[in-house]
mmCIF file of C-alpha atoms in Angstrom:
data_model
loop_
_atom_site.group_PDB
_atom_site.id
_atom_site.type_symbol
_atom_site.label_atom_id
_atom_site.label_comp_id
_atom_site.label_asym_id
_atom_site.label_seq_id
_atom_site.Cartn_x
_atom_site.Cartn_y
_atom_site.Cartn_z
ATOM 1 C CA MET A 1 -16.494 93.770 -113.122
ATOM 2 C CA MET A 2 -17.740 90.687 -112.893
ATOM 3 C CA ASN A 3 -17.242 90.513 -109.024
ATOM 4 C CA PHE A 4 -18.967 93.631 -108.655
ATOM 5 C CA THR A 5 -22.033 92.447 -110.924
ATOM 6 C CA LEU A 6 -22.392 89.034 -108.593
ATOM 7 C CA GLY A 7 -22.074 90.551 -105.960
ATOM 8 C CA LEU A 8 -24.680 93.640 -107.124
ATOM 9 C CA SER A 9 -26.704 90.218 -108.153
ATOM 10 C CA ILE A 10 -26.490 88.856 -105.028
ATOM 11 C CA PHE A 11 -27.112 91.863 -102.855
ATOM 12 C CA LEU A 12 -30.679 92.292 -105.012
ATOM 13 C CA MET A 13 -31.292 88.656 -104.582
ATOM 14 C CA THR A 14 -31.326 89.314 -100.724
ATOM 15 C CA SER A 15 -32.973 92.529 -100.574
ATOM 16 C CA PHE A 16 -35.928 92.029 -102.725
ATOM 17 C CA SER A 17 -36.811 88.265 -102.789
ATOM 18 C CA ALA A 18 -39.425 88.771 -99.388
ATOM 19 C CA ASN A 19 -41.245 91.183 -101.747
ATOM 20 C CA ALA A 20 -40.653 89.459 -104.847
ATOM 21 C CA SER A 21 -43.810 87.529 -105.449
ATOM 22 C CA SER A 22 -46.149 91.073 -104.826
ATOM 23 C CA PRO A 23 -44.300 93.889 -106.576
ATOM 24 C CA ALA A 24 -45.389 97.047 -104.759
ATOM 25 C CA PRO A 25 -46.214 99.929 -106.713
ATOM 26 C CA PRO A 26 -43.258 102.964 -106.538
ATOM 27 C CA LEU A 27 -43.716 105.077 -103.669
ATOM 28 C CA TYR A 28 -41.986 107.947 -105.633
ATOM 29 C CA GLU A 29 -42.318 108.899 -109.395
ATOM 30 C CA SER A 30 -38.641 110.867 -109.856
ATOM 31 C CA VAL A 31 -35.755 110.701 -107.345
ATOM 32 C CA LEU A 32 -32.290 111.971 -107.508
ATOM 33 C CA MET A 33 -29.705 111.345 -106.450
ATOM 34 C CA ILE A 34 -26.122 112.974 -105.995
ATOM 35 C CA GLY A 35 -22.582 112.727 -104.328
ATOM 36 C CA ASP A 36 -19.319 111.616 -104.302
ATOM 37 C CA ASP A 37 -16.804 108.854 -104.842
ATOM 38 C CA HIS A 38 -18.920 106.553 -102.814
ATOM 39 C CA VAL A 39 -21.866 107.120 -104.670
ATOM 40 C CA ALA A 40 -19.438 106.091 -108.357
ATOM 41 C CA GLY A 41 -18.822 103.158 -106.134
ATOM 42 C CA SER A 42 -20.230 99.415 -104.908
ATOM 43 C CA PHE A 43 -22.238 101.684 -102.132
ATOM 44 C CA GLY A 44 -23.682 104.231 -105.361
ATOM 45 C CA ASN A 45 -24.349 101.122 -107.449
ATOM 46 C CA ALA A 46 -26.913 98.915 -105.279
ATOM 47 C CA LEU A 47 -28.773 102.077 -103.096
ATOM 48 C CA ASP A 48 -29.078 103.433 -106.944
ATOM 49 C CA ALA A 49 -30.838 100.062 -107.583
ATOM 50 C CA TYR A 50 -32.631 99.959 -104.501
ATOM 51 C CA LEU A 51 -34.467 103.416 -105.564
ATOM 52 C CA ARG A 52 -35.146 102.156 -109.246
ATOM 53 C CA THR A 53 -37.547 99.411 -106.937
ATOM 54 C CA ILE A 54 -39.306 102.635 -105.363
ATOM 55 C CA ALA A 55 -39.640 105.166 -108.136
ATOM 56 C CA VAL A 56 -40.481 105.440 -111.973
ATOM 57 C CA GLU A 57 -37.281 107.465 -112.327
ATOM 58 C CA VAL A 58 -33.826 107.953 -111.221
ATOM 59 C CA ASN A 59 -30.965 109.492 -111.792
ATOM 60 C CA SER A 60 -27.512 108.684 -109.584
ATOM 61 C CA ILE A 61 -24.761 111.779 -109.926
ATOM 62 C CA GLY A 62 -21.322 110.695 -107.918
ATOM 63 C CA GLU A 63 -18.967 113.616 -109.080
ATOM 64 C CA CYS A 64 -15.792 112.032 -107.216
ATOM 65 C CA GLY A 65 -13.971 114.009 -104.264
ATOM 66 C CA SER A 66 -16.438 116.833 -103.983
ATOM 67 C CA THR A 67 -18.438 118.491 -101.063
ATOM 68 C CA PRO A 68 -21.550 120.474 -100.483
ATOM 69 C CA ALA A 69 -19.497 124.118 -101.857
ATOM 70 C CA ASN A 70 -18.684 121.564 -105.091
ATOM 71 C CA TRP A 71 -23.114 121.141 -105.544
ATOM 72 C CA ILE A 72 -23.668 124.754 -105.130
ATOM 73 C CA GLY A 73 -20.704 126.336 -107.302
ATOM 74 C CA VAL A 74 -19.044 127.901 -104.108
ATOM 75 C CA ARG A 75 -16.064 125.602 -105.197
ATOM 76 C CA THR A 76 -14.837 124.783 -108.038
ATOM 77 C CA SER A 77 -11.990 122.780 -107.412
ATOM 78 C CA PHE A 78 -12.227 118.353 -106.158
ATOM 79 C CA GLU A 79 -10.185 116.269 -103.620
ATOM 80 C CA LYS A 80 -7.929 114.094 -105.063
ATOM 81 C CA ALA A 81 -9.773 110.649 -105.262
ATOM 82 C CA ASN A 82 -9.414 107.999 -107.436
ATOM 83 C CA CYS A 83 -12.379 108.594 -109.909
ATOM 84 C CA GLY A 84 -13.498 110.976 -111.856
ATOM 85 C CA PHE A 85 -17.290 111.895 -112.822
ATOM 86 C CA TRP A 86 -20.499 108.690 -112.864
ATOM 87 C CA GLN A 87 -23.525 109.488 -113.508
ATOM 88 C CA ARG A 88 -27.395 106.486 -114.105
ATOM 89 C CA ASP A 89 -29.978 108.509 -115.886
ATOM 90 C CA ILE A 90 -33.761 107.973 -115.636
ATOM 91 C CA ASN A 91 -32.931 105.448 -118.910
ATOM 92 C CA ASN A 92 -31.174 103.711 -116.123
ATOM 93 C CA GLN A 93 -28.114 104.523 -118.834
ATOM 94 C CA GLU A 94 -24.547 104.228 -116.987
ATOM 95 C CA LYS A 95 -22.183 107.267 -118.173
ATOM 96 C CA GLU A 96 -18.745 107.582 -116.609
ATOM 97 C CA SER A 97 -15.510 109.560 -117.017
ATOM 98 C CA ALA A 98 -12.459 109.898 -115.914
ATOM 99 C CA GLU A 99 -12.692 113.175 -115.453
ATOM 100 C CA VAL A 100 -14.502 115.374 -113.286
ATOM 101 C CA LYS A 101 -17.891 117.027 -114.831
ATOM 102 C CA SER A 102 -18.746 119.890 -111.900
ATOM 103 C CA ARG A 103 -22.850 119.223 -111.477
ATOM 104 C CA SER A 104 -24.990 121.752 -109.882
ATOM 105 C CA ILE A 105 -27.476 121.112 -107.668
ATOM 106 C CA TYR A 106 -30.123 123.755 -108.766
ATOM 107 C CA GLU A 107 -30.076 122.211 -112.615
ATOM 108 C CA GLU A 108 -30.614 119.078 -111.143
ATOM 109 C CA ILE A 109 -33.610 119.383 -109.009
ATOM 110 C CA ALA A 110 -34.546 121.872 -112.193
ATOM 111 C CA LYS A 111 -34.689 118.894 -114.668
ATOM 112 C CA ALA A 112 -35.233 116.083 -112.460
ATOM 113 C CA ASP A 113 -38.178 117.871 -110.202
ATOM 114 C CA PRO A 114 -37.805 115.240 -107.786
ATOM 115 C CA ASP A 115 -40.289 113.960 -104.697
ATOM 116 C CA LEU A 116 -36.973 112.187 -103.323
ATOM 117 C CA THR A 117 -33.785 113.743 -102.848
ATOM 118 C CA VAL A 118 -31.017 111.732 -100.851
ATOM 119 C CA ILE A 119 -27.959 113.310 -100.742
ATOM 120 C CA VAL A 120 -24.555 110.976 -99.791
ATOM 121 C CA LEU A 121 -21.880 114.100 -99.230
ATOM 122 C CA GLY A 122 -19.516 114.683 -96.198
ATOM 123 C CA THR A 123 -16.576 112.574 -96.111
ATOM 124 C CA TYR A 124 -14.914 114.903 -98.300
ATOM 125 C CA MET A 125 -15.851 118.532 -96.197
ATOM 126 C CA LEU A 126 -13.618 116.379 -92.906
ATOM 127 C CA LYS A 127 -9.860 117.703 -94.286
ATOM 128 C CA SER A 128 -9.669 119.701 -91.335
ATOM 129 C CA SER A 129 -11.664 121.604 -89.002
ATOM 130 C CA ARG A 130 -11.940 124.903 -90.623
ATOM 131 C CA PHE A 131 -12.885 123.521 -93.230
ATOM 132 C CA LEU A 132 -15.860 122.039 -92.324
ATOM 133 C CA LYS A 133 -16.934 124.409 -90.716
ATOM 134 C CA ASP A 134 -17.108 126.771 -93.945
ATOM 135 C CA GLU A 135 -19.324 124.114 -96.147
ATOM 136 C CA GLU A 136 -22.317 124.865 -93.106
ATOM 137 C CA SER A 137 -24.207 127.123 -95.080
ATOM 138 C CA SER A 138 -23.435 125.294 -98.086
ATOM 139 C CA VAL A 139 -24.921 122.180 -96.510
ATOM 140 C CA GLU A 140 -28.039 124.778 -95.809
ATOM 141 C CA LYS A 141 -28.340 125.932 -99.404
ATOM 142 C CA ILE A 142 -28.218 122.830 -100.868
ATOM 143 C CA LEU A 143 -31.230 121.251 -98.073
ATOM 144 C CA LEU A 144 -32.881 125.050 -99.319
ATOM 145 C CA GLU A 145 -33.219 124.163 -102.325
ATOM 146 C CA VAL A 146 -35.212 120.162 -101.913
ATOM 147 C CA GLU A 147 -37.272 122.499 -99.556
ATOM 148 C CA LYS A 148 -37.831 124.866 -102.086
ATOM 149 C CA ALA A 149 -38.588 121.647 -104.896
ATOM 150 C CA ARG A 150 -40.897 120.415 -101.531
ATOM 151 C CA SER A 151 -39.532 116.900 -102.132
ATOM 152 C CA LYS A 152 -38.479 114.853 -99.463
ATOM 153 C CA CYS A 153 -34.730 114.101 -98.493
ATOM 154 C CA ILE A 154 -32.433 111.685 -96.991
ATOM 155 C CA TRP A 155 -28.812 112.637 -96.145
ATOM 156 C CA ILE A 156 -26.661 110.049 -96.285
ATOM 157 C CA GLY A 157 -23.611 110.360 -93.725
ATOM 158 C CA PRO A 158 -20.503 109.761 -94.172
ATOM 159 C CA PRO A 159 -18.851 105.612 -93.757
ATOM 160 C CA GLN A 160 -16.398 105.275 -91.603
ATOM 161 C CA ILE A 161 -12.794 106.058 -93.605
ATOM 162 C CA LYS A 162 -9.024 105.226 -92.531
ATOM 163 C CA LYS A 163 -7.310 107.789 -94.454
ATOM 164 C CA GLU A 164 -5.870 110.838 -92.636
ATOM 165 C CA PRO A 165 -6.545 113.866 -92.522
ATOM 166 C CA TYR A 166 -9.874 112.745 -92.775
ATOM 167 C CA ALA A 167 -10.665 110.044 -90.261
ATOM 168 C CA SER A 168 -8.971 112.521 -87.916
ATOM 169 C CA ASN A 169 -11.953 114.917 -87.942
ATOM 170 C CA TYR A 170 -14.732 111.990 -88.858
ATOM 171 C CA SER A 171 -16.331 112.189 -84.929
ATOM 172 C CA GLU A 172 -16.872 115.724 -85.250
ATOM 173 C CA GLY A 173 -17.886 115.931 -88.632
ATOM 174 C CA VAL A 174 -20.497 113.725 -88.524
ATOM 175 C CA LYS A 175 -21.503 115.028 -84.835
ATOM 176 C CA LEU A 176 -21.833 118.630 -87.020
ATOM 177 C CA LEU A 177 -23.544 117.444 -90.214
ATOM 178 C CA LYS A 178 -25.910 115.627 -88.145
ATOM 179 C CA LYS A 179 -27.156 118.876 -86.308
ATOM 180 C CA TRP A 180 -26.905 121.129 -89.827
ATOM 181 C CA VAL A 181 -28.939 118.147 -91.854
ATOM 182 C CA THR A 182 -32.051 117.829 -88.990
ATOM 183 C CA LYS A 183 -31.765 121.686 -87.586
ATOM 184 C CA ASN A 184 -32.796 122.217 -92.000
ATOM 185 C CA ARG A 185 -35.903 119.443 -91.981
ATOM 186 C CA CYS A 186 -33.941 116.683 -94.029
ATOM 187 C CA ASP A 187 -33.639 112.906 -92.036
ATOM 188 C CA PHE A 188 -30.075 111.599 -91.412
ATOM 189 C CA VAL A 189 -28.742 108.256 -91.936
ATOM 190 C CA ASP A 190 -25.843 108.262 -89.359
ATOM 191 C CA SER A 191 -23.396 105.599 -91.675
ATOM 192 C CA SER A 192 -21.190 105.182 -88.873
ATOM 193 C CA GLN A 193 -23.570 102.989 -87.317
ATOM 194 C CA PHE A 194 -23.715 100.583 -90.215
ATOM 195 C CA SER A 195 -19.954 100.938 -91.995
ATOM 196 C CA LYS A 196 -17.132 98.749 -91.358
ATOM 197 C CA TYR A 197 -14.157 100.442 -94.237
ATOM 198 C CA LYS A 198 -12.432 97.687 -95.574
ATOM 199 C CA GLY A 199 -10.845 98.787 -99.819
ATOM 200 C CA LYS A 200 -7.982 100.061 -100.460
ATOM 201 C CA GLY A 201 -6.778 104.204 -100.279
ATOM 202 C CA GLY A 202 -8.466 104.924 -96.677
ATOM 203 C CA ILE A 203 -12.203 106.094 -98.722
ATOM 204 C CA GLU A 204 -13.029 103.614 -101.224
ATOM 205 C CA TYR A 205 -14.808 100.816 -100.176
ATOM 206 C CA GLN A 206 -14.137 97.783 -101.745
ATOM 207 C CA VAL A 207 -17.723 95.503 -103.118
ATOM 208 C CA ALA A 208 -19.038 93.090 -100.579
ATOM 209 C CA ALA A 209 -18.410 96.406 -97.292
ATOM 210 C CA GLY A 210 -19.926 98.676 -100.009
ATOM 211 C CA THR A 211 -23.180 96.615 -100.894
ATOM 212 C CA ARG A 212 -23.298 95.730 -96.664
ATOM 213 C CA TRP A 213 -22.915 98.986 -95.993
ATOM 214 C CA ALA A 214 -26.268 99.778 -98.509
ATOM 215 C CA SER A 215 -27.576 97.336 -97.465
ATOM 216 C CA ALA A 216 -28.407 98.839 -93.775
ATOM 217 C CA VAL A 217 -28.530 101.728 -95.143
ATOM 218 C CA ILE A 218 -31.414 100.859 -97.059
ATOM 219 C CA ARG A 219 -33.486 98.766 -93.947
ATOM 220 C CA GLU A 220 -32.953 103.244 -92.369
ATOM 221 C CA ILE A 221 -34.162 103.950 -96.087
ATOM 222 C CA ASP A 222 -37.419 102.014 -95.369
ATOM 223 C CA LYS A 223 -38.085 103.002 -92.051
ATOM 224 C CA ILE A 224 -38.413 106.435 -93.238
ATOM 225 C CA ASN A 225 -40.193 105.814 -95.721
ATOM 226 C CA ARG A 226 -42.686 103.621 -93.258
ATOM 227 C CA PRO A 227 -46.053 105.451 -92.879
ATOM 228 C CA SER A 228 -46.571 106.456 -89.136
ATOM 229 C CA PRO A 229 -49.661 104.713 -87.448
ATOM 230 C CA ARG A 230 -51.414 107.889 -87.354
ATOM 231 C CA GLU A 231 -51.072 107.838 -91.211
ATOM 232 C CA GLN A 232 -51.760 103.762 -91.735
ATOM 233 C CA GLN A 233 -55.045 104.676 -89.671
ATOM 234 C CA GLN A 234 -55.741 107.573 -92.481
ATOM 235 C CA LEU A 235 -55.336 105.600 -95.350
ATOM 236 C CA ASN A 236 -56.214 101.943 -94.024
ATOM 237 C CA ILE A 237 -53.814 100.337 -94.153
ATOM 238 C CA ASP A 238 -52.020 97.031 -93.245
ATOM 239 C CA PRO A 239 -49.152 98.633 -91.441
ATOM 240 C CA PHE A 240 -46.996 95.310 -91.693
ATOM 241 C CA PHE A 241 -47.506 95.246 -95.896
ATOM 242 C CA PRO A 242 -44.207 96.926 -97.297
ATOM 243 C CA GLY A 243 -44.916 99.287 -99.933
ATOM 244 C CA THR A 244 -48.066 100.820 -99.336
ATOM 245 C CA GLN A 245 -47.625 104.172 -98.715
ATOM 246 C CA PRO A 246 -48.889 106.065 -101.551
ATOM 247 C CA MET A 247 -46.893 108.814 -104.065
ATOM 248 C CA ASP A 248 -49.284 111.547 -103.023
ATOM 249 C CA LYS A 249 -47.828 111.795 -99.287
ATOM 250 C CA TYR A 250 -45.668 113.972 -100.264
ATOM 251 C CA PRO A 251 -47.499 117.589 -102.180
ATOM 252 C CA ARG A 252 -45.532 119.134 -104.996
#
């Protein structure tokens, strides 16, 4: 626990020190982050800490061993994982269990009413080519629910992994997932470009590797959040000043 705390402290200091003297107003009122083991680990903790700097309320939930089908209730069994359930709620209270606590994307969106939804799923759908393709409709249903909520959407693809059979289907899986996500009007962050596996068991990232991956993903999210030149002109803002995008840019 001490190693994680130290790693997260260093990550936060290096990531946000440049803006510490002039904190920007929050970009979002409510952010919902859902995902698998990676949300419950060092990556998710670092990303959750960042999201709390750009939003009034953040609810982060990790169901270990989950795929998109688990989140819409189509699939009730979970892949074998080294953890069960993790959550950091809107009050910044952490909840953790060795047992999986199945959650529904429909219920979580209804409760959070998010104007940003961050999805960290894809690793466990790489079990086989057939298993992967069976998940397409579940991905689409999740994204349809996000769109119905009029929430901005960011899907963070799976990082590089070593565990088989998932690793053998990694390239094919990332390519298909990106296609499905972008087709459904959700921004896709390709973690294959920013992650390098170092950990145990072939899926779980150690603290340093997980926070490095998170730091790279955060830079990509910042690019997504940045107003376009046309928006900058309409809003009459300095394009180089961070955090100037108004919270009502994405009408509810």
